[in-house]
Short mmCIF file of C-alpha atoms in Angstrom, two decimals:
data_model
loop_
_atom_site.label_atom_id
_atom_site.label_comp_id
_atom_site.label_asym_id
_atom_site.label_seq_id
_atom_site.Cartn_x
_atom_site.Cartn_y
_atom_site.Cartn_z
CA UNK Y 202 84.46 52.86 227.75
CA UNK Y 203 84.64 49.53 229.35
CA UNK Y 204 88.09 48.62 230.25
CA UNK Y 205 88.75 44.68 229.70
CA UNK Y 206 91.27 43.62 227.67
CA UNK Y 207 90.54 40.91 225.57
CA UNK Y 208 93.02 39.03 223.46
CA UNK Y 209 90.72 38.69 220.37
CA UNK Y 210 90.66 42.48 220.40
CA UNK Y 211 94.23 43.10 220.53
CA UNK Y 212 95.51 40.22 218.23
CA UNK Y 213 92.78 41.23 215.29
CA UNK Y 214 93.66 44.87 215.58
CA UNK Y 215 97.25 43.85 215.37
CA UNK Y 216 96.47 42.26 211.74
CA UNK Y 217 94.37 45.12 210.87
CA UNK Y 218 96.63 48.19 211.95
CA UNK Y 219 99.23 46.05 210.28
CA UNK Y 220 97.16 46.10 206.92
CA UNK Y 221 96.73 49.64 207.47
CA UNK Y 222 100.44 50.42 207.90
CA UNK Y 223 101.11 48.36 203.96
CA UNK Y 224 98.51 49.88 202.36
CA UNK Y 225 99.20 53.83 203.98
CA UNK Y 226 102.74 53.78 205.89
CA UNK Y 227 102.72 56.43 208.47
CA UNK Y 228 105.08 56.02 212.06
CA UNK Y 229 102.03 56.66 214.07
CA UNK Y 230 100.54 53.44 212.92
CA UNK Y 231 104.26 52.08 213.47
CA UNK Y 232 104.23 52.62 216.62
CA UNK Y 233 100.58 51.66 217.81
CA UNK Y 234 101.43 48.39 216.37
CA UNK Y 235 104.51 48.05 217.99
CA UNK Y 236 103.11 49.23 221.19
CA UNK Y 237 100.37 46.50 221.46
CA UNK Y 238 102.59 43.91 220.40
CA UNK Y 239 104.56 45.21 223.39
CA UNK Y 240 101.31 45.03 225.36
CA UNK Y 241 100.56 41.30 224.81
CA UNK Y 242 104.06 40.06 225.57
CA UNK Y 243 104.20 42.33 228.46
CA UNK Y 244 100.77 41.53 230.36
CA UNK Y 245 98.99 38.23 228.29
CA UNK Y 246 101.65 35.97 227.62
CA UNK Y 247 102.17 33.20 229.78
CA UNK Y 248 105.85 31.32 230.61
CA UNK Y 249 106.40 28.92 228.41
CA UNK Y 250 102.34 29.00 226.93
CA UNK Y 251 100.23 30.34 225.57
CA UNK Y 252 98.30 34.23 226.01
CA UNK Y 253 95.89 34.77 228.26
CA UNK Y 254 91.95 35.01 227.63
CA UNK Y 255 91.24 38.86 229.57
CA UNK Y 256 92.29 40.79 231.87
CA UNK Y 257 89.16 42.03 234.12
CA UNK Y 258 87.94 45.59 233.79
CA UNK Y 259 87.84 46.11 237.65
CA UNK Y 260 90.51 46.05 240.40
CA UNK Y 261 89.47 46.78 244.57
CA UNK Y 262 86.14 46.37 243.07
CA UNK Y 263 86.13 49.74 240.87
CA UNK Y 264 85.93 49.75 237.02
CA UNK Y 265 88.84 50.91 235.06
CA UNK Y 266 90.72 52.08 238.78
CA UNK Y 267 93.93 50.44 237.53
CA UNK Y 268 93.98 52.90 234.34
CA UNK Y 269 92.58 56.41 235.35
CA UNK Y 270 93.91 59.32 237.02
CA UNK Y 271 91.92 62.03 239.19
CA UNK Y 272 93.47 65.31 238.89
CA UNK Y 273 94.89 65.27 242.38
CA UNK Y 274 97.04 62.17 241.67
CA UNK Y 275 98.66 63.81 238.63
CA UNK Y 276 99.40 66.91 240.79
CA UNK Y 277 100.69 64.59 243.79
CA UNK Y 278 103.02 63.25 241.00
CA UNK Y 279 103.81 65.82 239.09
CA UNK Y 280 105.16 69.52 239.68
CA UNK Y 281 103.46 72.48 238.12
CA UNK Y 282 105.90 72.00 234.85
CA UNK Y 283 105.51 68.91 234.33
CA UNK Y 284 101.57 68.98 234.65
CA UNK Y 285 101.19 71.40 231.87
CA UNK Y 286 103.06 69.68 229.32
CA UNK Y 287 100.95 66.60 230.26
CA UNK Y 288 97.89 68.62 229.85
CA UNK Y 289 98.85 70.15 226.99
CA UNK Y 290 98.87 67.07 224.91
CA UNK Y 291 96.61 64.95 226.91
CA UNK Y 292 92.23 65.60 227.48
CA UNK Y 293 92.90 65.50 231.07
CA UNK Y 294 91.35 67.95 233.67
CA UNK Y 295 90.27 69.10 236.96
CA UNK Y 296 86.77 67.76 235.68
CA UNK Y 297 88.13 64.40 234.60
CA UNK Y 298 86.94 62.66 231.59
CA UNK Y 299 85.61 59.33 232.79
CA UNK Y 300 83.61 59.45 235.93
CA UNK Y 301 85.59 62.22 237.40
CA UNK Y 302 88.73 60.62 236.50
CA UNK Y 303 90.95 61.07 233.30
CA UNK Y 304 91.62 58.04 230.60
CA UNK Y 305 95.01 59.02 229.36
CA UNK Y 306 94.20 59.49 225.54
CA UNK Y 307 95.52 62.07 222.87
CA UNK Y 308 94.22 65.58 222.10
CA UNK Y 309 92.42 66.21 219.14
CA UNK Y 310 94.06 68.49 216.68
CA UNK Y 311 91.25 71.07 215.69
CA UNK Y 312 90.76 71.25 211.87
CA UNK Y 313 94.30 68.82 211.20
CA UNK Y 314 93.70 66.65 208.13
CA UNK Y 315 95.06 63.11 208.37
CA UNK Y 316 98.30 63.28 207.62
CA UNK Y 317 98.57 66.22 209.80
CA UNK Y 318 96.28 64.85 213.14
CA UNK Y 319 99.13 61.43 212.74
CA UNK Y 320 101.99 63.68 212.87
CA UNK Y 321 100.75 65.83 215.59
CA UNK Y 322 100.02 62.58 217.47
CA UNK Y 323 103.23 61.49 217.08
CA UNK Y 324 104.62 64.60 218.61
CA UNK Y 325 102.66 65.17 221.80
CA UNK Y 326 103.39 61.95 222.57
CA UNK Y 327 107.06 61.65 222.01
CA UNK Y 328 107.08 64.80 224.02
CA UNK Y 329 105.25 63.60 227.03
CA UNK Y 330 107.08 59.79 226.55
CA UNK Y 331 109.14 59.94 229.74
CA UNK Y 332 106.18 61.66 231.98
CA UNK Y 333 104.10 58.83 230.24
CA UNK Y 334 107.16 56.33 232.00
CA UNK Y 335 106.78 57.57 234.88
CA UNK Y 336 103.13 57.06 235.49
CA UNK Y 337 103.58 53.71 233.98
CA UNK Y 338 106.20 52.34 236.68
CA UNK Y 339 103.87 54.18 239.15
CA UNK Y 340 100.74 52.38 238.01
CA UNK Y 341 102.60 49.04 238.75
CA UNK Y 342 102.54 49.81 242.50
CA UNK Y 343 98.51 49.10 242.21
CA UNK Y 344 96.33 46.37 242.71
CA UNK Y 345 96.25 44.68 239.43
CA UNK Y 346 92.98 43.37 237.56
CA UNK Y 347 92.44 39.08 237.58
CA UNK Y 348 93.59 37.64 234.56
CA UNK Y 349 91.68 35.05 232.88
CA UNK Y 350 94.48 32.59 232.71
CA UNK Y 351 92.58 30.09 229.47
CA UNK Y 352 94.31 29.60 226.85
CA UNK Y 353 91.85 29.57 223.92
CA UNK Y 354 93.23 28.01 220.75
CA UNK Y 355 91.02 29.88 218.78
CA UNK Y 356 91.94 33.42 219.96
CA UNK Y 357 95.21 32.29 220.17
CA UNK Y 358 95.22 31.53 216.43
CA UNK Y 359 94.20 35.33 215.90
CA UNK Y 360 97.48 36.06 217.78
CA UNK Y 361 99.82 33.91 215.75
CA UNK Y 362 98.19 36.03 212.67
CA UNK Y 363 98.63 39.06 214.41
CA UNK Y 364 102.36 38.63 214.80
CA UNK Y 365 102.77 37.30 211.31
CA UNK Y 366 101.26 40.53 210.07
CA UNK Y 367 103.63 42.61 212.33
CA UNK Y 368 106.46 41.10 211.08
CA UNK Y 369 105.53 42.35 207.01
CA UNK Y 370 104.28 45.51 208.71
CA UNK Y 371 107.74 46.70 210.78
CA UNK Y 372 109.95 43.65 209.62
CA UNK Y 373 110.96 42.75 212.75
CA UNK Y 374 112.32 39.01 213.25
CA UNK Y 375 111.16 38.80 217.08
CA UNK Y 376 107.19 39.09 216.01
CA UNK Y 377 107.93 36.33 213.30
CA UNK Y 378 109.57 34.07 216.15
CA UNK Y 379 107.17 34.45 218.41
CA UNK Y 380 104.51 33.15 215.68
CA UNK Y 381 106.47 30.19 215.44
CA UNK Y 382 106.92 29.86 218.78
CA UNK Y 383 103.50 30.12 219.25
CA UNK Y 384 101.95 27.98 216.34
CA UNK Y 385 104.10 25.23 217.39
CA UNK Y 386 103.17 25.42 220.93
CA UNK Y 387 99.62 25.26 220.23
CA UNK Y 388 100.28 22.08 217.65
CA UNK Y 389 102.10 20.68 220.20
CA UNK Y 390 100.15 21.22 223.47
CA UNK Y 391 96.57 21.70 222.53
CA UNK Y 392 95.63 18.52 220.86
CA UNK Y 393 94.69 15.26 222.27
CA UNK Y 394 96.23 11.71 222.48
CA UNK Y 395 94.89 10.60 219.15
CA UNK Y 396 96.19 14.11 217.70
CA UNK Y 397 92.75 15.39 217.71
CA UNK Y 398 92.79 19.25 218.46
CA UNK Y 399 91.87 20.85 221.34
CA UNK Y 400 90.00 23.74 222.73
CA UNK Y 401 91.82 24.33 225.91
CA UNK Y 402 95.51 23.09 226.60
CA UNK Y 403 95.76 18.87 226.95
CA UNK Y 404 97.28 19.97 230.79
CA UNK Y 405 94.11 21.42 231.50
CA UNK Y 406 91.64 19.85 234.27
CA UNK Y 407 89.42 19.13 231.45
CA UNK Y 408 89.74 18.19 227.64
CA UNK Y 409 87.20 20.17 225.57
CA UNK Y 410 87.21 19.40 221.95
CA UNK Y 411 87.49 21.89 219.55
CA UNK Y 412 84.64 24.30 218.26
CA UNK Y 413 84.96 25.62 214.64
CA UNK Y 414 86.54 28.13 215.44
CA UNK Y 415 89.89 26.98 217.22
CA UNK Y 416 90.01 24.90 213.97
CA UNK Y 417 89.38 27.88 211.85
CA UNK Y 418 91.98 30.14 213.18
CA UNK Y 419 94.67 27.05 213.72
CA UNK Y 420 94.24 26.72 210.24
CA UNK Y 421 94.46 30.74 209.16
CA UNK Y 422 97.59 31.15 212.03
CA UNK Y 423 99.45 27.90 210.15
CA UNK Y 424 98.82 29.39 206.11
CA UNK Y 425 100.03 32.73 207.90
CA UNK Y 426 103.10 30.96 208.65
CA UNK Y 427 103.46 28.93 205.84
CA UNK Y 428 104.17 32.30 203.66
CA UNK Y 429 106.92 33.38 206.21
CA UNK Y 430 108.75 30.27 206.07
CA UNK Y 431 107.63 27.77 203.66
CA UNK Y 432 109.89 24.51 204.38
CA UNK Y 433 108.63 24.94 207.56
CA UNK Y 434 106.41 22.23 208.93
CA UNK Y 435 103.59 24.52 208.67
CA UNK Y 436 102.15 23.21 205.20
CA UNK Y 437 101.50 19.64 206.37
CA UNK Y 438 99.62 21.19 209.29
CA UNK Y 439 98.01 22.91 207.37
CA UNK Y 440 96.75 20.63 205.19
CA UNK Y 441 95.92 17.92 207.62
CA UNK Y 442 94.10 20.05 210.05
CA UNK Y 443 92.02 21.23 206.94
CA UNK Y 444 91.44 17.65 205.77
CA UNK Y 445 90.20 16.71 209.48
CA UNK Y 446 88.06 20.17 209.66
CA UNK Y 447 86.38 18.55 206.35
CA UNK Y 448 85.92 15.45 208.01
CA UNK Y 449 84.54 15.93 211.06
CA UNK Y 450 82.40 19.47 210.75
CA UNK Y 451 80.91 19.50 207.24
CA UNK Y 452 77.57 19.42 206.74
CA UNK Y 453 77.61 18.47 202.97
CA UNK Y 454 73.48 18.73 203.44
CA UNK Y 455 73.63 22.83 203.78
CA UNK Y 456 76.85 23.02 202.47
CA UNK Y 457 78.40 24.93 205.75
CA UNK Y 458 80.34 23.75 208.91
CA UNK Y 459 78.68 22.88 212.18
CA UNK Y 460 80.00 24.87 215.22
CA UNK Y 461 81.24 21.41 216.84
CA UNK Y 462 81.51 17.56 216.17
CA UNK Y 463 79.08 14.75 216.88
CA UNK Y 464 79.18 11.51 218.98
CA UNK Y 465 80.27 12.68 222.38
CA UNK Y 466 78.48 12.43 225.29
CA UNK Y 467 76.78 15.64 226.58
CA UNK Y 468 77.63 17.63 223.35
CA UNK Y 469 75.44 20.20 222.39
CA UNK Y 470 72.82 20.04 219.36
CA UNK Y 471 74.98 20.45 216.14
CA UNK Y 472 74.19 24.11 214.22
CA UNK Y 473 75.67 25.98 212.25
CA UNK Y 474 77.21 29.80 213.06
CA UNK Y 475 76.74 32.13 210.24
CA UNK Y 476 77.10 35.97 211.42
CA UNK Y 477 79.60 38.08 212.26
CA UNK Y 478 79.01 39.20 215.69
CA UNK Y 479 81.93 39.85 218.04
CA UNK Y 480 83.90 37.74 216.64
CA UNK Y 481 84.22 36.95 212.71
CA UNK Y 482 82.03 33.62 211.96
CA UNK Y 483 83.89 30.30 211.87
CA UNK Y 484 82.32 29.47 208.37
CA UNK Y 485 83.43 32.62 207.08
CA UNK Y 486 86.84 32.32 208.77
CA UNK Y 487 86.70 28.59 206.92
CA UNK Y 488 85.45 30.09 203.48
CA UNK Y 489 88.77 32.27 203.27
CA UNK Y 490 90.79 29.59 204.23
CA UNK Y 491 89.08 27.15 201.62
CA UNK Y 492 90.28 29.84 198.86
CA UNK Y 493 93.74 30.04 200.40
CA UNK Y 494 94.47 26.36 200.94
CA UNK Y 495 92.78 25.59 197.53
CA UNK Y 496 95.73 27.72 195.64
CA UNK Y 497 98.54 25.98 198.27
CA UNK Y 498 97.79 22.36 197.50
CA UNK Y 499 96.04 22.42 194.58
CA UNK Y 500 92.87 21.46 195.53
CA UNK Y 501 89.90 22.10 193.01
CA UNK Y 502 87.64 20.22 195.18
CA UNK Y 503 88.70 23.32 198.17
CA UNK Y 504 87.95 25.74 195.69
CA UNK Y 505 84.42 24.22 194.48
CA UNK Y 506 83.43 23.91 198.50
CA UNK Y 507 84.46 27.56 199.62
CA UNK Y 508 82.16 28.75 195.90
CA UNK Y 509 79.34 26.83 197.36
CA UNK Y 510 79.37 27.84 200.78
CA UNK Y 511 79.59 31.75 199.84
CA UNK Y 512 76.67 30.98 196.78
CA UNK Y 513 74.74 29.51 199.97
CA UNK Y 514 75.21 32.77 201.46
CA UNK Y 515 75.29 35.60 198.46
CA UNK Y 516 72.20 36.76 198.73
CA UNK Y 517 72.60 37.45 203.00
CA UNK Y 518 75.70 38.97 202.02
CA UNK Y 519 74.22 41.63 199.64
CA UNK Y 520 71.65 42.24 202.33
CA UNK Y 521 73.75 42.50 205.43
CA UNK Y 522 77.48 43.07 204.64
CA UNK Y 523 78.13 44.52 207.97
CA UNK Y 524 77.07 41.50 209.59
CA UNK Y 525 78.90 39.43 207.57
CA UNK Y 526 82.47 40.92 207.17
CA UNK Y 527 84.06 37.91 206.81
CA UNK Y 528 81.85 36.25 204.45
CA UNK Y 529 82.24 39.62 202.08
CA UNK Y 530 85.87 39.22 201.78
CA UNK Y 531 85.30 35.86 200.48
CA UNK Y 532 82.93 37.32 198.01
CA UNK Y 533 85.43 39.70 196.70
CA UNK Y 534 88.04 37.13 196.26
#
């Protein structure tokens, strides 16, 4: 495993685990949402800001030494009691798992089905929750891993839809506040002095315009919103970051969106980003939003843009669905 945290990671697993927990309710998945909603606040989010980009992988120049335990710490910490309950729900050992070392992760129940391997779950670690504390607090005595302080409005977007789907999934008002919060910061703070958004915070050393894909996921994060509070001033952003999106990135020529604008000095040559790679593509991101907006406000004209872009792309689709995620969900809607 490589041991980075990324905020794209944790924000889209937050929507999906969220999906997961509406479609097949279970406390595990309750509680693995919860617990990296937790994470975010607790070690991405900056005062008054934004969330972090990353949080490095090494720390004293080691990979993953923040995280992992040799066998001889966990005895140092530990009396003999206390060590076997760990190891009885944990895949730790003498032996390590990692490089001599143990990742802290959850035994495998041999032969459980689902419902059964969740509950188990559930168990060993509610039993091993306060030894679990304790290494926790003792972690924080360690060098910590650099953070990669940007503030991306793209992956930030991602975030603002993560909490909006916690808040359906558990129903707890603190994730829907902190979308809000968050939304409006990035409205507020990343855009420039003709309103223009941003890439990076305004405050930042250096203004970089947006890419398609800050404007894709500002758009997704404010139609997120717009459902959880709609006389909220989320439905004029909306709709006039999608107008501007239009504007400024269409290419009505090969009816798709270029990755970035045009008439800037030292800009890159304009093309267009179709696959779904690490990251979902920003056309595809755009496509969904196209069908979303176009029921909002209205707007045929959305509707007959979004059918062209994904008739542009049907037959890639068909042939390479993995690749292009994003662009299948379109299809299906």
């Amino acid at each position: 495993p490589h041991f980075e945290k990324m905020l794209y990671d944790n924000s889209l697993l937050l929507d999906l685990m969220s999906q997961v927990q509406l479609l097949s309710p279970h406390p595990y998945f309750a509680d693995a949402i919860q617990q990296t909603g937790e994470f975010l606040i607790r070690e991405m989010k900056q005062e008054g800001a934004g969330y972090s980009s990353a949080i490095d992988a090494d720390s004293d120049g080691l990979e993953g030494k923040f995280y992992v335990w040799s066998w001889r710490q966990l005895q140092e910490f530990f009396n003999e009691e206390e060590l076997d309950l760990l190891a009885g729900s944990l895949d730790i050992s003498l032996e390590g798992n990692w490089e001599y070392t143990n990742i802290l992760y959850l035994k495998d129940i041999d032969g459980a089905d689902l419902d059964d391997q969740l509950d188990g779950w559930r168990e060993k670690r509610e039993r091993i929750s306060g030894l679990l504390q304790r290494l926790f607090t003792e972690r924080g005595k360690r060098n910590r891993p650099i953070t990669d302080d940007k503030v991306l409005t793209s992956w930030n977007g991602m975030t603002v839809c993560g909490f909006t789907s916690m808040y359906v999934a558990l129903g707890e008002e603190k994730w829907k506040e902190e979308a809000f919060r968050l939304m409006s910061y990035l409205d507020e703070k990343h855009r420039d002095d003709d309103g223009n958004l941003l890439r990076l915070p305004a405050s930042s050393r250096k203004r970089v315009q947006s890419f398609l894909d800050d404007e894709a996921w500002f758009i997704k994060a404010a139609l997120r919103c717009i459902y959880l509070d709609p006389e909220g001033p989320w439905r004029e952003i909306a709709r006039n970051e999608t107008e501007r999106v239009i504007r400024d990135f269409y290419d009505p020529a090969e009816k798709l969106f270029y990755e970035n604008t045009t008439g800037r000095k030292g800009d890159m040559p304009r093309m267009h980003q179709l696959y779904d790679a690490g990251l979902p593509s920003g056309n595809a991101v755009m496509v969904l939003n196209l069908l979303e907006a176009a029921v909002l406000y209205n707007r045929q004209d959305w509707y007959d843009m979004a059918s062209e872009m994904l008739n542009s792309m049907s037959g890639v689709i068909a042939q390479f669905p993995s690749s292009l995620s994003y662009w299948a969900m379109g299809w299906m809607d």
